[in-house]
Amino acid sequence: MAFRARHLLGIEHLTPEDIRSVLDLAETYVDLNRRTVKQSDVLAGMTQINMFFENSTRTQASFELAGKRLGADVMNMSVAQSSVKKGETLIDTALTLNAMHPDLLVVRHPSSGAVNLLASKVNCAVLNAGDGRHEHPTQALLDALTIRRAKGRIQRLTVAICGDVAHSRVARSNLILLGKMENRVRLIAPPTLMPPGVQEFGCEIFDDMRAGLEGADVVMMLRLQKERMDGGFIPSEREYFHRYGLDGDKLSCARPDAIVMHPGPMNRGVEIDGEIADDINRSVIQEQVEMGVAVRMACMDLLARNLRAERGAQAVGVMV
Amino acid sequence: MTILLTNARLIDPEALTVTEGSALIEGGLIAALGDMTAPKGATIIDCGGKCLAPGIVDWGVKVGEPGERHKESFRSAGLSAAAGGVTTIVARPDTNPAIDTPETLEFVTRRAAESPVRIHHMAALTKGRQGREMTEIGFLLDTGAVAFSDGDHVVEDTKVLSRALTYARSLGALVIGHPQDPGLSRGAAATNGKFASLRGIPAVNPMAERMGIDRDLALIEMTGVRYHFDQITTARALPALQRAKANGRDVTAGISIHHLALNEFDIGDYRTFFKLTPPLRSEDDRVALVAAVASGLIDVVGSMHTPQDEESKRLPFEEAASGAVGLETLLPAAMRLYHSGDLTLPQIFRALALNPANRLGLPQGRLAAGAPADLVLFDPDAPFVLDRFTLKSKSKNTPFDGTRMEGRVLSTWVGGVRVFGE
């Protein structure tokens, strides 16, 4: 079994073997989740704390459900409204929680690198649920699982990632993962929303959406992150939709069997036409949500195994 | 008291030579250099073949007084300077409150008496460093300000700036600017490029620096003021500086040692001790700037000593305070450029001591008869691993923690009095 890491902070540190082992294990959880009795006990007795320094409904619910289905005791801390407002630093919050001996910490934070900082201060497993515009590894893994199930493989595909790349951690994690798995990645965005130097990651850059979608197997739309923008990246939402919103006309440039993805929540009529989003022949957006729970169960299962192995080794060391 | 320092390698940044010989110190001044016998009653110190150079004049040191004495006091800064071979500190006015009145300048001048090394003060160019009204430049000059700077605050209103520069010109005052386009660089914590994009850190295009320089050069041409750019850190800004100098403008430029010794990749896994203003640049920029120091296009190298306490650095990268301490690591970090063959020892001391002293009108910075006996004796080859908790500075935010370095200060003299070493 691959995947020996203590934490899951990003895709950057995973090998293609790690990624495959997560996806394979997640497949078994997809089956479990479709049963009436969805209970497993691999995290029984373990404590999972979800710390969301940024408001989130979907991801937090997905992690909560994943933990509960694996039998963990799950606690949600809405840190956005609590001690941080009283001036406590991130590290102090982390140390406080650490003293309660959690086994898994699921963290989302608005600053890039904040989860790495937190992981260096605690002795449980830390799962990055999104840090600033850096990484969102479980999203990339669930996207990979969705693609693999729809296309039968997760290599040699042409994947177009469209929209607000600059502010998107989803784009970064996907770019890294798809590159590691040997796919052709295209980034499509207005130049103001394209991060500088990104072509050096080995992807193709387009500001013409039709040209970028030409022959794509997968069309991955991104949400326009209005909350991360400090003004003036696009002239208006209607012009953005006209040039970069996914509608039937633009989608016809992609391969006829191309699938449409979106990490949610969607801004209908801004980056994606409602009809496309609801087209069950093209859109796998609901499937992504389903895969999200399975992938998060797989990630927590693997991290828990590593944690047990590590603690077991320590215990043996004490007895000797 | 008469001291004869014998058996030394004398680093002369004026003649750009390294010669073996002795230095005679009398009455706080360098009395003679070369081969000589000890006068009667002189204390003889054998330098053991190590390097003797003029003490460093570190231009742009932040001392936390007033306002942040827990980060650095004049006494701790002075002890740190002495240990680093810095014999003159030129302190920044970006304190809290800013040094923008003769009264606050008098206060820090009194406080600075606690330091074992010389301290000169810069004053703010505009009140509160707000960029709205010029300070009492005349009174501040009379009180001893050696230059005028708003630190890393850029005066955005060009009308305000042009008036301040015109007024400063009439008094012959030296003005220091921070060349950054304030709009482009707002909120940035790194330099645009692959690295910042991968890490998801808000970044600024290096062109922001050139835009700052271009604007300031136009105002310099307009007003004829004496001007110094505190830090030029990108290759694209250098041609403009070169043209301005060739056209006879009274302009000089500096850079921090960190931008010469480190690049953006040193930030690594969000290490906040590497968060600086301006942010660390690409390796291409670093190499170009080292060459500019060698050619003399960049005049001054300093530490840009910026003490920060642990709390302001133990934060996510975007939120962490920027700046690094550097008084004690300036010399060993500069030795990297000597050992890499990029700069000679006299070239290094030209930028560390001679040029800043000349620009500020100070008699220091020279290894010559009649100059003040502000000296540093150092071994450029002595290796060590830096432990940040051994620093004498109150703040320990050095990017060189745990780094293998070469170059140790053995002794430091200020006005012929030994302030560090034995």
XYZ file of C-alpha atoms in Angstrom:
742
model
C 0.000 0.000 0.000
C 1.323 3.353 -1.020
C 0.433 6.666 0.668
C 2.612 6.809 3.740
C 2.112 10.482 4.559
C 1.082 11.790 7.964
C -1.051 14.602 6.551
C -2.846 15.329 3.321
C -1.877 18.947 2.671
C -1.799 18.994 -1.097
C -1.532 17.010 -4.295
C 1.997 18.360 -4.756
C 3.504 15.748 -2.428
C 1.571 12.729 -3.760
C 2.951 10.227 -6.244
C 0.820 8.743 -9.065
C 0.802 5.536 -6.974
C -0.618 7.420 -3.976
C -3.314 8.921 -6.147
C -4.273 5.548 -7.622
C -4.462 3.942 -4.198
C -6.799 6.683 -2.939
C -9.043 6.331 -5.980
C -9.133 2.516 -5.722
C -10.091 2.633 -2.074
C -12.676 5.335 -2.772
C -14.381 3.026 -5.272
C -15.155 0.598 -2.454
C -16.689 3.449 -0.456
C -18.847 4.450 -3.415
C -20.365 0.975 -3.202
C -20.793 1.232 0.549
C -22.483 4.626 0.259
C -25.063 3.237 -2.148
C -26.228 0.615 0.348
C -29.019 1.240 2.791
C -26.776 0.605 5.750
C -23.776 2.826 5.129
C -21.806 2.087 8.261
C -18.159 1.162 8.605
C -16.034 1.100 11.729
C -12.572 1.932 10.411
C -12.542 5.199 12.373
C -14.418 3.827 15.388
C -13.200 5.469 18.577
C -11.366 8.190 16.686
C -12.159 11.882 16.932
C -12.427 14.092 13.891
C -12.597 17.862 14.241
C -13.667 20.010 11.307
C -12.175 23.487 11.617
C -13.508 25.846 8.998
C -12.004 29.313 9.177
C -13.938 30.112 6.023
C -17.648 29.565 5.629
C -18.510 26.378 3.816
C -21.613 24.270 3.687
C -20.916 21.655 1.059
C -17.365 20.661 1.890
C -17.998 20.692 5.616
C -21.117 18.524 5.192
C -19.191 16.136 2.971
C -16.377 15.731 5.512
C -18.835 15.383 8.359
C -20.787 12.680 6.592
C -17.615 10.879 5.554
C -16.369 10.799 9.143
C -19.699 9.667 10.549
C -20.057 6.867 8.010
C -16.629 5.615 9.052
C -17.684 5.605 12.698
C -15.639 8.578 13.931
C -16.846 11.047 16.526
C -17.169 14.211 14.487
C -17.148 17.715 15.868
C -17.659 20.875 13.828
C -15.974 24.072 14.923
C -17.133 27.165 13.121
C -13.964 29.024 13.859
C -15.021 31.867 11.590
C -17.328 33.081 14.372
C -15.413 32.141 17.503
C -12.042 32.551 19.185
C -10.333 34.053 16.161
C -12.589 37.047 16.589
C -11.247 37.371 20.122
C -7.701 37.686 18.805
C -6.450 34.144 19.241
C -3.801 33.213 16.690
C -4.078 30.245 14.393
C -1.307 28.442 16.225
C -2.948 28.902 19.621
C -6.240 27.611 18.259
C -4.381 24.614 16.888
C -2.567 23.946 20.157
C -5.821 24.213 22.102
C -7.476 21.648 19.886
C -4.387 19.476 19.907
C -4.617 19.240 23.672
C -8.019 17.591 23.243
C -6.298 14.716 21.397
C -8.175 14.626 18.123
C -7.048 12.063 15.576
C -8.047 13.868 12.411
C -8.187 17.605 11.867
C -9.965 18.815 8.749
C -9.003 22.434 8.128
C -10.087 25.137 5.735
C -8.454 28.571 5.944
C -8.549 31.713 3.793
C -4.717 32.114 3.745
C -2.458 30.067 1.476
C -0.111 27.898 3.530
C -2.096 28.277 6.763
C -2.908 24.561 6.885
C 0.767 23.657 6.446
C 1.590 25.954 9.365
C -1.081 24.354 11.520
C 0.018 20.827 10.583
C 3.518 21.570 11.854
C 2.160 22.282 15.340
C -0.133 19.321 16.055
C 0.416 15.597 16.442
C -2.643 14.259 14.693
C -3.356 13.850 10.999
C -4.303 17.061 9.196
C -6.451 17.115 6.092
C -6.413 20.253 3.992
C -9.967 21.194 3.048
C -8.727 24.221 1.107
C -6.173 26.919 2.021
C -6.459 30.306 0.340
C -5.639 29.950 -3.314
C -3.077 27.205 -2.715
C -4.543 23.680 -2.725
C -7.749 21.732 -2.234
C -6.529 18.157 -2.559
C -9.746 16.226 -1.850
C -11.514 18.217 -4.569
C -8.869 17.226 -7.129
C -9.089 13.590 -6.008
C -12.875 13.512 -6.246
C -12.667 15.129 -9.680
C -10.173 12.457 -10.718
C -12.481 9.702 -9.480
C -15.427 11.232 -11.326
C -13.398 11.461 -14.534
C -12.100 7.909 -14.173
C -15.595 6.526 -13.711
C -17.003 8.519 -16.642
C -14.117 8.035 -19.048
C -12.765 4.706 -17.864
C -9.282 6.138 -17.352
C -7.461 9.075 -15.768
C -4.613 9.458 -18.256
C -4.150 10.638 -21.847
C -7.218 12.849 -21.615
C -7.514 16.461 -22.688
C -8.918 18.437 -19.784
C -9.928 22.083 -20.125
C -10.097 24.037 -16.860
C -12.038 27.235 -17.449
C -12.745 30.330 -15.473
C -11.244 32.081 -12.470
C -7.940 30.174 -12.392
C -6.092 32.935 -10.523
C -8.166 32.697 -7.354
C -8.805 28.971 -7.515
C -7.186 26.365 -5.293
C -9.296 23.793 -7.131
C -7.539 24.697 -10.383
C -4.083 24.396 -8.813
C -4.721 20.997 -7.249
C -6.340 19.693 -10.422
C -3.545 21.047 -12.579
C -0.973 19.231 -10.476
C -2.942 15.990 -10.241
C -3.840 15.806 -13.914
C -0.241 16.570 -14.828
C 1.061 13.805 -12.567
C -1.361 11.367 -14.223
C -0.118 12.362 -17.702
C -3.064 14.271 -19.114
C -3.080 17.307 -21.385
C -4.277 20.249 -19.365
C -5.555 23.473 -20.869
C -6.307 26.564 -18.837
C -8.904 28.937 -20.223
C -9.393 32.319 -18.574
C -9.412 36.023 -19.312
C -5.787 37.178 -18.903
C -6.701 39.065 -15.721
C -7.727 35.787 -14.078
C -4.725 33.743 -15.251
C -1.930 33.393 -12.676
C 1.468 34.583 -13.988
C 4.057 31.954 -14.913
C 1.493 29.167 -14.959
C 2.521 28.028 -18.455
C 5.735 26.760 -16.865
C 3.716 23.985 -15.226
C 3.406 22.316 -18.625
C -0.141 23.292 -19.510
C -1.549 25.183 -22.469
C -2.993 28.651 -21.966
C -6.004 30.012 -23.836
C -7.941 33.225 -23.577
C -10.300 32.165 -26.388
C -12.700 29.683 -24.871
C -13.746 28.041 -28.138
C -10.158 27.385 -29.173
C -9.402 26.009 -25.725
C -12.339 23.628 -25.730
C -11.455 22.180 -29.144
C -11.286 18.406 -28.756
C -11.520 18.416 -24.946
C -12.639 15.210 -23.196
C -13.400 16.968 -19.942
C -14.631 20.529 -19.378
C -14.046 21.648 -15.829
C -15.705 24.938 -14.950
C -14.589 27.061 -12.003
C -16.617 29.353 -9.852
C -15.999 33.083 -10.182
C -14.592 33.795 -6.711
C -16.089 37.182 -6.122
C -15.124 37.124 -2.444
C -11.405 36.825 -3.257
C -11.364 39.644 -5.780
C -10.280 43.114 -4.795
C -12.057 44.710 -7.715
C -11.961 45.002 -11.455
C -10.851 41.643 -12.819
C -13.723 41.468 -15.316
C -15.861 44.241 -16.764
C -19.195 42.686 -15.847
C -20.799 39.335 -15.193
C -22.801 39.459 -18.398
C -19.711 40.075 -20.521
C -17.940 37.303 -18.647
C -20.791 34.921 -19.337
C -20.798 35.912 -22.982
C -17.102 35.191 -23.432
C -16.334 32.569 -20.778
C -19.659 31.125 -19.651
C -20.256 27.550 -20.735
C -23.266 27.335 -23.030
C -24.332 24.796 -25.635
C -22.634 26.695 -28.418
C -19.215 26.771 -26.789
C -19.574 23.212 -25.528
C -20.063 22.047 -29.118
C -16.361 22.814 -29.689
C -15.408 20.049 -27.249
C -15.623 16.367 -28.107
C -19.213 15.143 -28.495
C -18.781 12.866 -25.471
C -17.099 15.501 -23.317
C -18.268 15.655 -19.706
C -18.955 18.889 -17.831
C -17.768 19.389 -14.255
C -18.100 22.137 -11.664
C -16.812 22.119 -8.064
C -19.819 24.085 -6.851
C -21.470 26.174 -5.711
C -22.460 27.282 -9.210
C -23.233 30.811 -10.329
C -25.798 29.926 -12.965
C -25.750 32.392 -15.817
C -22.290 33.660 -14.838
C -19.911 30.816 -15.562
C -22.329 28.090 -16.627
C -25.659 27.956 -18.413
C -28.334 26.323 -16.263
C -29.360 23.953 -19.029
C -25.859 22.550 -19.413
C -25.510 22.110 -15.681
C -28.723 20.087 -15.582
C -28.071 18.031 -18.737
C -27.768 14.507 -17.369
C -26.002 13.356 -20.529
C -23.163 15.830 -20.166
C -23.045 17.120 -16.613
C -21.435 14.997 -13.878
C -21.820 17.718 -11.251
C -24.081 15.641 -8.990
C -21.759 12.655 -9.400
C -18.891 14.889 -8.186
C -20.752 15.523 -4.952
C -21.323 11.784 -4.474
C -17.653 10.998 -5.185
C -16.684 13.709 -2.720
C -17.965 11.736 0.233
C -16.322 8.513 -0.970
C -12.950 10.157 -1.647
C -12.945 11.866 1.743
C -13.733 8.543 3.407
C -10.804 6.977 1.546
C -8.418 9.791 2.513
C -9.395 9.631 6.177
C -9.181 5.843 6.177
C -5.628 5.973 4.762
C -4.512 8.724 7.143
C -5.977 6.793 10.074
C -4.071 3.661 9.034
C -0.827 5.626 8.933
C -1.614 7.205 12.290
C -2.274 3.808 13.875
C 0.891 2.358 12.378
C 2.912 5.299 13.689
C 1.431 5.110 17.168
C 1.787 1.346 17.213
C 5.459 1.686 16.380
C 5.864 4.215 19.181
C 4.104 1.965 21.676
C 6.324 -0.973 20.763
C 9.309 1.289 21.166
C 8.202 2.166 24.695
C 7.803 -1.478 25.721
C 11.255 -2.398 24.469
C 45.497 55.557 23.920
C 47.652 54.278 21.093
C 47.015 50.889 19.522
C 48.994 49.172 16.807
C 47.165 46.482 14.883
C 49.849 44.365 13.246
C 49.907 41.506 10.771
C 46.576 42.386 9.144
C 45.191 42.191 5.606
C 44.098 45.777 5.060
C 40.932 46.097 2.963
C 40.906 49.525 1.302
C 37.562 50.174 -0.419
C 38.780 53.478 -1.928
C 41.840 52.094 -3.681
C 40.122 48.687 -4.060
C 43.255 46.969 -2.719
C 44.123 44.306 -0.181
C 47.590 44.744 1.323
C 49.389 43.260 4.277
C 50.465 45.625 6.995
C 49.624 47.408 10.228
C 47.271 50.128 11.337
C 48.103 52.660 14.031
C 45.238 54.082 16.047
C 45.738 57.321 17.956
C 43.191 59.618 19.524
C 40.289 57.748 18.017
C 41.619 58.165 14.497
C 43.617 56.022 12.124
C 47.048 57.654 12.426
C 49.004 55.619 9.922
C 48.841 52.514 7.761
C 51.478 50.229 6.280
C 54.649 48.737 7.710
C 55.780 50.411 10.885
C 57.321 49.782 14.249
C 55.291 50.307 17.372
C 55.578 53.745 18.980
C 56.476 53.822 22.641
C 53.656 52.832 24.946
C 51.445 51.499 22.189
C 49.286 48.449 22.789
C 50.164 45.910 20.130
C 47.490 43.613 18.829
C 48.462 40.840 16.431
C 45.676 40.377 13.906
C 46.970 36.951 12.909
C 46.749 37.665 9.202
C 43.007 38.309 9.314
C 41.178 41.065 7.450
C 40.928 44.625 8.768
C 38.343 46.817 7.082
C 36.490 50.048 7.783
C 33.487 49.376 10.020
C 30.179 48.869 8.232
C 27.864 51.872 7.856
C 24.468 50.184 7.852
C 21.946 52.489 6.250
C 18.309 51.693 6.938
C 18.232 49.978 10.321
C 14.895 49.829 12.111
C 15.227 50.303 15.844
C 11.992 49.851 17.769
C 12.257 53.153 19.636
C 9.852 54.759 20.049
C 6.907 52.389 20.040
C 8.304 48.899 19.678
C 11.094 48.683 22.189
C 10.191 45.051 22.861
C 11.379 44.290 19.345
C 14.622 46.284 19.466
C 16.095 48.999 21.658
C 19.028 51.241 20.849
C 21.101 49.240 23.287
C 20.244 45.833 21.780
C 20.618 47.149 18.248
C 23.991 48.598 19.163
C 25.232 45.362 20.737
C 24.003 43.457 17.720
C 25.724 45.909 15.403
C 29.022 45.673 17.269
C 28.904 41.882 17.018
C 28.288 42.197 13.300
C 31.076 44.643 12.525
C 28.641 47.524 12.056
C 30.142 50.689 13.535
C 27.537 53.176 12.321
C 23.807 52.616 12.305
C 21.675 54.936 10.212
C 18.267 54.444 11.791
C 14.961 54.514 9.954
C 12.169 56.924 10.894
C 9.333 54.400 10.391
C 8.788 54.085 14.124
C 5.585 54.547 16.052
C 5.144 57.499 16.155
C 7.281 58.343 13.145
C 10.304 60.560 13.644
C 8.702 63.572 12.020
C 9.303 66.400 14.501
C 12.482 67.864 15.998
C 11.162 66.770 19.411
C 10.952 63.070 18.553
C 14.306 63.329 16.837
C 15.796 64.801 20.009
C 14.249 61.964 21.998
C 15.789 59.213 19.871
C 19.099 61.057 19.749
C 19.179 60.972 23.562
C 18.111 57.335 23.695
C 20.769 56.379 21.146
C 23.476 57.202 23.703
C 22.888 53.696 25.102
C 24.349 52.157 21.986
C 28.020 51.148 21.836
C 28.184 52.050 18.125
C 27.512 55.353 16.374
C 23.915 56.098 15.505
C 22.618 58.622 12.999
C 18.957 59.255 12.379
C 16.835 59.726 9.343
C 13.629 61.723 9.639
C 10.303 61.296 7.898
C 9.740 63.226 4.688
C 6.024 63.738 5.369
C 4.158 64.088 8.654
C 3.243 60.711 10.074
C 4.601 59.206 6.840
C 1.123 59.876 5.493
C 2.214 61.477 2.245
C 0.124 64.614 2.753
C 2.295 67.344 4.278
C 6.057 67.708 4.365
C 7.824 67.658 7.727
C 9.893 70.521 9.143
C 12.847 69.581 7.000
C 14.903 72.596 8.058
C 14.455 72.108 11.811
C 15.038 68.405 11.447
C 18.306 69.033 9.585
C 19.368 71.401 12.367
C 18.542 68.686 14.916
C 20.804 66.240 13.116
C 18.733 64.301 10.591
C 21.068 62.909 7.948
C 18.369 62.085 5.381
C 14.593 62.087 4.844
C 12.550 59.012 4.151
C 9.012 57.722 4.540
C 10.345 54.167 4.767
C 8.328 51.791 2.648
C 5.428 54.222 2.391
C 5.380 55.694 -1.088
C 4.209 59.307 -1.338
C 1.428 58.725 -3.845
C 0.467 62.345 -4.433
C 3.066 63.642 -6.866
C 2.182 67.242 -6.097
C 2.978 66.746 -2.415
C 6.149 64.873 -3.303
C 7.340 67.447 -5.833
C 6.927 70.222 -3.255
C 8.763 68.248 -0.589
C 11.582 67.484 -3.033
C 11.822 71.107 -4.143
C 11.959 72.273 -0.532
C 14.505 69.600 0.385
C 16.628 70.640 -2.586
C 16.845 74.214 -1.348
C 18.302 72.917 1.916
C 20.592 70.374 0.267
C 18.798 67.562 2.086
C 19.121 63.970 0.904
C 15.788 62.262 0.216
C 15.302 58.501 0.152
C 12.569 56.849 -1.844
C 11.119 53.368 -1.890
C 10.590 52.643 -5.580
C 7.354 50.671 -5.833
C 4.194 51.463 -7.666
C 1.765 51.509 -4.734
C -1.208 50.295 -6.766
C 0.469 47.275 -8.302
C 2.230 46.232 -5.125
C -0.780 46.538 -2.815
C -1.305 43.349 -0.793
C 1.599 41.520 -2.407
C 3.719 39.111 -0.379
C 5.846 37.634 -3.164
C 7.042 38.303 -6.707
C 4.908 37.240 -9.656
C 5.936 33.997 -11.258
C 5.707 30.254 -11.195
C 6.644 29.984 -7.539
C 4.078 32.465 -6.213
C 1.404 30.980 -8.470
C 2.123 27.464 -7.231
C 2.034 28.542 -3.607
C -1.016 30.726 -4.144
C 0.625 33.771 -2.558
C -0.589 37.216 -3.696
C 2.232 38.601 -5.784
C 3.415 41.754 -7.509
C 4.870 42.107 -10.975
C 8.549 43.177 -10.756
C 7.622 45.983 -13.151
C 6.101 47.808 -10.155
C 9.630 48.666 -9.097
C 10.572 50.084 -12.480
C 7.415 52.170 -12.504
C 8.357 53.576 -9.102
C 11.843 54.426 -10.312
C 10.639 56.000 -13.531
C 8.232 58.239 -11.672
C 10.798 59.282 -9.086
C 13.460 59.944 -11.731
C 11.124 62.337 -13.513
C 10.602 64.195 -10.248
C 14.341 64.213 -9.578
C 14.927 65.740 -13.005
C 12.192 68.264 -12.303
C 13.415 69.337 -8.867
C 17.156 68.604 -8.904
C 16.975 67.005 -5.448
C 19.662 64.722 -4.025
C 18.024 61.312 -4.062
C 18.702 57.768 -2.978
C 16.624 54.680 -3.771
C 16.567 52.536 -0.625
C 16.332 49.222 -2.468
C 16.509 48.360 -6.132
C 16.003 44.643 -6.476
C 14.990 43.853 -10.063
C 17.048 43.683 -13.253
C 14.457 45.646 -15.220
C 14.955 48.706 -13.024
C 18.705 48.913 -13.622
C 18.810 50.531 -17.112
C 16.763 53.483 -15.836
C 19.163 53.952 -12.938
C 22.138 53.706 -15.277
C 20.696 56.345 -17.627
C 19.952 58.699 -14.748
C 23.509 58.405 -13.457
C 24.956 58.874 -16.955
C 22.847 62.015 -17.331
C 24.439 63.441 -14.219
C 21.494 63.193 -11.839
C 22.455 63.277 -8.169
C 21.074 59.809 -7.529
C 22.313 56.669 -5.792
C 20.758 53.324 -4.970
C 20.961 50.559 -2.409
C 19.885 46.982 -1.917
C 19.503 44.708 1.078
C 21.913 41.840 1.524
C 18.958 39.467 1.601
C 18.088 40.269 -1.996
C 21.696 39.557 -2.968
C 22.008 36.306 -1.030
C 18.518 34.774 -1.366
C 15.808 34.347 -3.988
C 12.077 33.676 -4.061
C 12.488 29.920 -3.827
C 13.951 30.316 -0.342
C 10.402 31.051 0.846
C 9.886 27.310 0.360
C 7.041 26.015 2.446
C 5.661 29.424 3.479
C 8.611 30.356 5.693
C 7.646 33.761 7.025
C 11.220 34.748 7.989
C 11.723 35.096 4.235
C 8.865 37.559 3.861
C 10.524 40.869 3.049
C 9.678 44.278 1.570
C 10.105 44.293 -1.378
C 9.550 40.548 -1.709
C 12.402 38.210 -2.640
C 12.984 38.135 -6.396
C 13.878 35.596 -9.059
C 17.368 34.151 -9.377
C 17.877 36.125 -12.621
C 17.221 39.333 -10.723
C 19.547 38.322 -7.908
C 22.403 37.599 -10.328
C 21.863 40.890 -12.177
C 21.891 42.843 -8.928
C 25.101 41.193 -7.701
C 26.713 42.255 -10.985
C 25.362 45.780 -10.470
C 27.020 45.938 -7.044
C 30.299 44.752 -8.602
C 30.148 47.417 -11.305
C 29.232 50.129 -8.805
C 25.837 50.856 -10.385
C 24.258 49.884 -7.090
C 26.100 51.952 -4.512
C 25.020 50.699 -1.113
C 24.414 47.293 0.467
C 22.800 47.175 3.886
C 20.950 44.829 6.184
C 17.544 46.588 6.119
C 17.451 45.298 9.678
C 13.763 44.934 10.563
C 13.157 43.287 13.932
C 9.862 41.432 14.330
C 8.755 39.457 17.357
C 7.725 35.809 17.183
C 4.020 36.605 17.286
C 4.102 38.755 14.196
C 5.874 35.999 12.235
C 4.048 32.905 13.529
C 1.132 33.531 11.198
C 0.034 32.400 7.759
C 2.406 33.873 5.156
C 0.002 36.523 3.852
C -0.765 37.781 7.351
C 2.763 37.670 8.766
C 4.805 40.851 9.217
C 7.586 41.385 6.721
C 11.253 42.091 7.326
C 14.298 40.352 8.724
C 17.001 41.195 11.241
C 20.401 41.514 9.656
C 22.931 43.514 11.686
C 24.820 40.404 12.779
C 24.454 38.418 9.563
C 25.233 41.209 7.094
C 28.950 40.449 6.967
C 28.772 36.634 6.759
C 25.988 36.873 4.167
C 28.130 39.276 2.131
C 30.998 36.779 2.381
C 28.864 34.381 0.311
C 29.358 36.748 -2.609
C 33.095 36.858 -1.919
C 33.416 33.077 -1.743
C 31.318 32.662 -4.887
C 33.831 34.882 -6.694
C 31.239 37.520 -7.579
C 32.670 40.346 -5.476
C 36.091 41.168 -4.045
C 36.499 42.157 -0.409
C 37.222 45.817 -1.284
C 34.147 45.894 -3.543
C 32.060 44.531 -0.683
C 33.315 47.191 1.735
C 32.878 49.903 -0.856
C 29.152 49.083 -0.761
C 28.970 48.353 2.973
C 31.012 51.255 4.310
C 32.597 53.742 1.910
C 29.648 54.618 -0.324
C 27.008 55.003 2.396
C 29.368 57.152 4.488
C 30.219 59.349 1.505
C 26.604 59.745 0.473
C 25.587 60.761 3.987
C 28.571 63.090 4.376
C 30.125 61.060 7.195
C 33.895 60.819 7.665
C 33.670 57.037 8.253
C 33.927 54.212 5.767
C 37.572 54.656 4.798
C 40.750 52.895 5.727
C 42.979 55.960 5.501
C 45.131 58.081 7.739
C 42.982 60.713 9.430
C 39.763 58.744 9.184
C 37.934 57.738 12.368
C 39.231 54.470 13.812
C 35.952 52.634 13.192
C 37.263 49.226 12.243
C 36.249 45.608 11.929
C 38.622 42.672 12.149
C 37.177 39.531 10.622
C 38.039 36.108 9.306
C 36.281 35.683 5.940
C 36.794 31.911 5.972
C 35.691 30.955 9.500
C 32.712 28.593 9.160
C 29.769 28.363 11.528
C 26.139 27.313 11.655
C 23.896 30.195 12.657
C 21.654 29.634 15.655
C 19.162 32.497 15.765
C 18.928 32.381 19.554
C 22.577 33.417 19.824
C 21.819 36.752 18.147
C 22.159 39.794 20.383
C 19.187 41.470 18.753
C 15.976 41.313 20.789
C 14.233 39.842 17.764
C 15.393 36.602 16.207
C 13.691 36.751 12.816
C 16.670 35.881 10.634
C 16.279 33.964 7.380
C 19.696 32.413 8.011
C 18.712 30.311 11.030
C 20.418 26.931 10.779
C 22.371 28.050 7.706
C 26.031 27.223 7.190
C 27.866 30.516 6.842
C 31.444 31.662 6.479
C 32.891 34.869 7.885
C 33.155 35.780 11.540
C 33.707 39.139 13.123
C 36.635 38.924 15.575
C 36.766 42.518 16.854
C 35.028 45.803 16.288
C 36.374 49.248 17.196
C 34.444 52.502 17.261
C 36.608 55.610 17.506
C 39.536 53.455 18.577
C 37.581 51.824 21.408
C 36.943 48.127 21.153
C 33.192 47.434 21.385
C 33.268 43.774 20.432
C 35.786 40.923 20.634
C 38.966 40.511 22.596
